[in-house]
Amino acid sequence: MFHFSISASDSINLEELLQTIIEEKTVVTNVYEVINLGNFFFSEQLYMPALDEYVKALQIDPSNKIALINLSYTFFKMDDFDKALEQLVPLKEDDIAYAYYIRGMIFKEQRKLEEAIAQYEKVVELVPNHPQLYSELGQLYLDNHQLVKANKRFIEMGYCKYRSPIMEKLVAYQPNAYCYLHLGNYYRNNGELEQAQEAYQRATQFDDDQRS
């Protein structure tokens, strides 16, 4: 295993060093590989670099629905609701549960309960028997004083089997050397050298390119 350390005065070009370790095929050209890197940054709660990767993905494929939704969701996590909604405009004719869900969450945060309920009702049509969705929709009904509908959803929720959170698949990622190389670059550019060192070291631990 190759080991190295980083200091502010380190004259070694770390990118060149790592390129001797990481195979050339880690250069990303496929839109889903770019999205994977964005999801990796998102998982680290590094939303700005995640945004950059989703924008790159849309430059490769401007109509990519996953990139649009992930970009919207990232803006939502950053509390930029207007930009989050803007990314979903191209999908307004599509019945995509994720798009309805993000709109619903935004309207819920804005306390636009009727609009939020309308979006959530579309989500549960597309993703039935999901306890998380039933719970959130039931709470919206309750907040909007629709007690009969709220009670119905809470009862239905009790009969649902566990299902993973609705956004889990959307932001799933497969870590690889390319991800950790870029994470190291991000931390180094921000002067966070200890985190950079850890990320670069993780990059060297992949025997080959293990991207999906």
Coordinates of C-alpha atoms in Angstrom, one line a residue:
M1 CA 0.0 0.0 0.0
F2 CA 1.3 3.5 -0.9
H3 CA 1.3 6.0 2.0
F4 CA 2.0 9.7 1.9
S5 CA 1.3 12.8 4.0
I6 CA 0.3 16.4 3.0
S7 CA 1.5 19.7 4.4
A8 CA 0.9 23.2 3.3
S9 CA 4.5 23.4 1.9
D10 CA 4.3 20.0 0.1
S11 CA 5.8 20.4 -3.3
I12 CA 4.6 17.1 -4.6
N13 CA 1.9 17.4 -7.2
L14 CA -0.7 15.1 -5.6
E15 CA -2.9 14.8 -8.7
E16 CA 0.1 13.5 -10.8
L17 CA 1.0 11.1 -8.0
L18 CA -2.5 9.7 -7.8
Q19 CA -2.8 9.4 -11.5
T20 CA 0.0 6.8 -11.3
I21 CA -2.1 4.9 -8.9
I22 CA -5.6 5.3 -10.3
E23 CA -6.2 3.8 -13.7
E24 CA -6.7 6.1 -16.7
K25 CA -10.2 4.8 -17.2
T26 CA -11.3 6.7 -14.1
V27 CA -11.7 9.7 -16.5
V28 CA -15.4 10.3 -16.5
T29 CA -17.3 10.6 -19.8
N30 CA -20.6 8.8 -19.0
V31 CA -23.4 11.0 -17.7
Y32 CA -24.3 8.4 -15.0
E33 CA -20.7 8.4 -13.7
V34 CA -20.9 12.1 -13.3
I35 CA -24.2 11.7 -11.5
N36 CA -22.6 9.1 -9.3
L37 CA -19.9 11.6 -8.3
G38 CA -22.6 14.2 -7.5
N39 CA -24.4 11.7 -5.4
F40 CA -21.2 10.9 -3.6
F41 CA -20.6 14.6 -2.8
F42 CA -24.3 14.8 -1.7
S43 CA -23.9 11.9 0.7
E44 CA -21.0 13.9 2.3
Q45 CA -23.4 16.9 2.6
L46 CA -21.1 18.8 0.2
Y47 CA -23.9 20.4 -1.7
M48 CA -22.0 22.9 -3.8
P49 CA -19.7 20.3 -5.5
A50 CA -22.7 18.1 -5.9
L51 CA -24.5 20.8 -7.7
D52 CA -21.4 21.3 -10.0
E53 CA -21.5 17.6 -10.9
Y54 CA -25.2 17.6 -11.7
V55 CA -24.8 20.6 -13.9
K56 CA -22.0 18.8 -15.7
A57 CA -24.3 15.8 -16.2
L58 CA -26.9 18.1 -17.8
Q59 CA -24.3 19.6 -20.1
I60 CA -23.7 16.0 -21.3
D61 CA -27.4 15.1 -21.5
P62 CA -29.6 18.2 -21.0
S63 CA -32.8 16.1 -20.8
N64 CA -31.5 13.7 -18.1
K65 CA -34.3 13.3 -15.6
I66 CA -32.2 11.9 -12.8
A67 CA -29.8 14.9 -13.0
L68 CA -32.6 17.4 -13.1
I69 CA -34.3 15.8 -10.0
N70 CA -31.1 15.4 -8.1
L71 CA -30.2 19.0 -8.9
S72 CA -33.6 20.1 -7.6
Y73 CA -33.3 18.0 -4.5
T74 CA -29.9 19.5 -3.7
F75 CA -31.2 23.1 -4.1
F76 CA -34.0 22.0 -1.7
K77 CA -31.5 20.8 0.9
M78 CA -29.8 24.2 0.5
D79 CA -33.2 25.9 1.2
D80 CA -33.2 27.5 -2.3
F81 CA -36.8 26.6 -3.0
D82 CA -37.2 28.8 -6.1
K83 CA -34.3 27.1 -7.9
A84 CA -35.4 23.7 -6.7
L85 CA -38.8 24.2 -8.4
E86 CA -37.2 25.7 -11.5
Q87 CA -35.3 22.5 -12.2
L88 CA -38.5 20.5 -12.2
V89 CA -40.2 22.7 -14.8
P90 CA -39.0 20.5 -17.7
L91 CA -40.6 17.5 -16.0
K92 CA -44.1 19.0 -15.5
E93 CA -45.6 16.7 -18.1
D94 CA -44.0 13.6 -16.6
D95 CA -45.5 11.4 -13.9
I96 CA -42.4 11.1 -11.8
A97 CA -42.9 10.4 -8.1
Y98 CA -39.6 12.1 -7.1
A99 CA -40.6 15.4 -8.8
Y100 CA -44.0 15.4 -7.1
Y101 CA -42.3 14.6 -3.8
I102 CA -39.8 17.4 -4.0
R103 CA -42.6 19.9 -4.9
G104 CA -44.6 18.6 -2.0
M105 CA -41.7 19.0 0.4
I106 CA -41.1 22.5 -0.8
F107 CA -44.8 23.5 -0.5
K108 CA -44.9 21.9 3.0
E109 CA -41.9 24.0 4.1
Q110 CA -43.6 27.1 2.7
R111 CA -46.8 26.1 4.6
K112 CA -48.8 26.0 1.3
L113 CA -50.7 23.0 2.6
E114 CA -53.2 22.6 -0.2
E115 CA -50.5 22.6 -2.8
A116 CA -48.4 20.3 -0.8
I117 CA -51.3 17.8 -0.3
A118 CA -52.0 17.8 -4.1
Q119 CA -48.4 16.9 -4.7
Y120 CA -48.3 14.2 -2.0
E121 CA -51.5 12.6 -3.3
K122 CA -49.9 12.2 -6.7
V123 CA -46.8 10.6 -5.0
V124 CA -48.9 8.0 -3.2
E125 CA -50.7 7.1 -6.4
L126 CA -47.3 6.4 -8.0
V127 CA -45.7 4.8 -4.9
P128 CA -48.5 3.1 -3.0
N129 CA -48.3 1.4 0.4
H130 CA -45.3 3.4 1.5
P131 CA -45.5 4.1 5.3
Q132 CA -43.3 7.2 5.1
L133 CA -45.5 8.8 2.5
Y134 CA -48.7 7.9 4.3
S135 CA -47.3 9.4 7.5
E136 CA -46.3 12.6 5.8
L137 CA -49.5 12.9 3.9
G138 CA -51.5 12.1 7.0
Q139 CA -49.7 14.9 8.9
L140 CA -50.4 17.3 6.1
Y141 CA -54.1 16.4 6.3
L142 CA -54.0 16.9 10.1
D143 CA -52.2 20.3 9.7
N144 CA -54.9 21.3 7.2
H145 CA -57.7 20.2 9.6
Q146 CA -58.8 17.3 7.3
L147 CA -59.2 15.0 10.2
V148 CA -61.1 12.1 8.5
K149 CA -58.5 11.9 5.7
A150 CA -55.6 12.1 8.2
N151 CA -57.1 9.3 10.3
K152 CA -57.5 7.1 7.2
R153 CA -53.8 7.6 6.2
F154 CA -52.5 6.9 9.7
I155 CA -54.6 3.7 9.8
E156 CA -53.3 2.6 6.4
M157 CA -49.8 3.3 7.5
G158 CA -50.1 0.7 10.2
Y159 CA -50.7 -2.0 7.6
C160 CA -47.7 -1.1 5.5
K161 CA -44.5 -3.1 5.5
Y162 CA -41.2 -1.1 6.0
R163 CA -39.9 0.4 2.8
S164 CA -36.7 2.4 2.4
P165 CA -36.9 6.2 2.3
I166 CA -38.3 7.4 -1.0
M167 CA -35.1 9.4 -1.9
E168 CA -32.7 6.6 -1.1
K169 CA -32.4 5.1 -4.5
L170 CA -32.2 8.5 -6.2
V171 CA -29.1 9.6 -4.4
A172 CA -27.5 6.2 -4.2
Y173 CA -23.8 6.0 -5.2
Q174 CA -21.0 3.6 -5.6
P175 CA -17.8 4.9 -4.1
N176 CA -14.6 4.5 -6.2
A177 CA -11.2 5.9 -6.7
Y178 CA -12.4 8.8 -8.8
C179 CA -14.9 9.9 -6.1
Y180 CA -12.2 10.0 -3.4
L181 CA -9.7 11.7 -5.7
H182 CA -12.2 14.5 -6.3
L183 CA -13.1 14.6 -2.6
G184 CA -9.5 15.1 -1.8
N185 CA -9.1 17.8 -4.4
Y186 CA -12.2 19.6 -2.9
Y187 CA -10.8 19.5 0.7
R188 CA -7.3 20.5 -0.5
N189 CA -8.6 23.5 -2.4
N190 CA -10.4 24.6 0.8
G191 CA -7.3 24.2 2.9
E192 CA -8.6 21.2 4.8
L193 CA -5.5 19.2 4.5
E194 CA -6.2 16.4 7.0
Q195 CA -9.5 15.6 5.3
A196 CA -7.7 15.8 1.9
Q197 CA -5.1 13.3 3.1
E198 CA -7.7 10.9 4.3
A199 CA -9.7 11.1 1.0
Y200 CA -6.5 10.7 -1.1
Q201 CA -5.5 7.7 1.0
R202 CA -8.9 6.1 0.4
A203 CA -8.4 6.6 -3.3
T204 CA -5.3 4.5 -3.3
Q205 CA -7.2 1.5 -1.7
F206 CA -9.0 0.6 -4.9
D207 CA -7.2 -2.2 -6.7
D208 CA -9.1 -1.3 -9.9
D209 CA -11.9 0.9 -11.1
Q210 CA -15.0 -0.4 -9.3
R211 CA -17.6 2.0 -10.7
S212 CA -21.0 0.7 -11.6

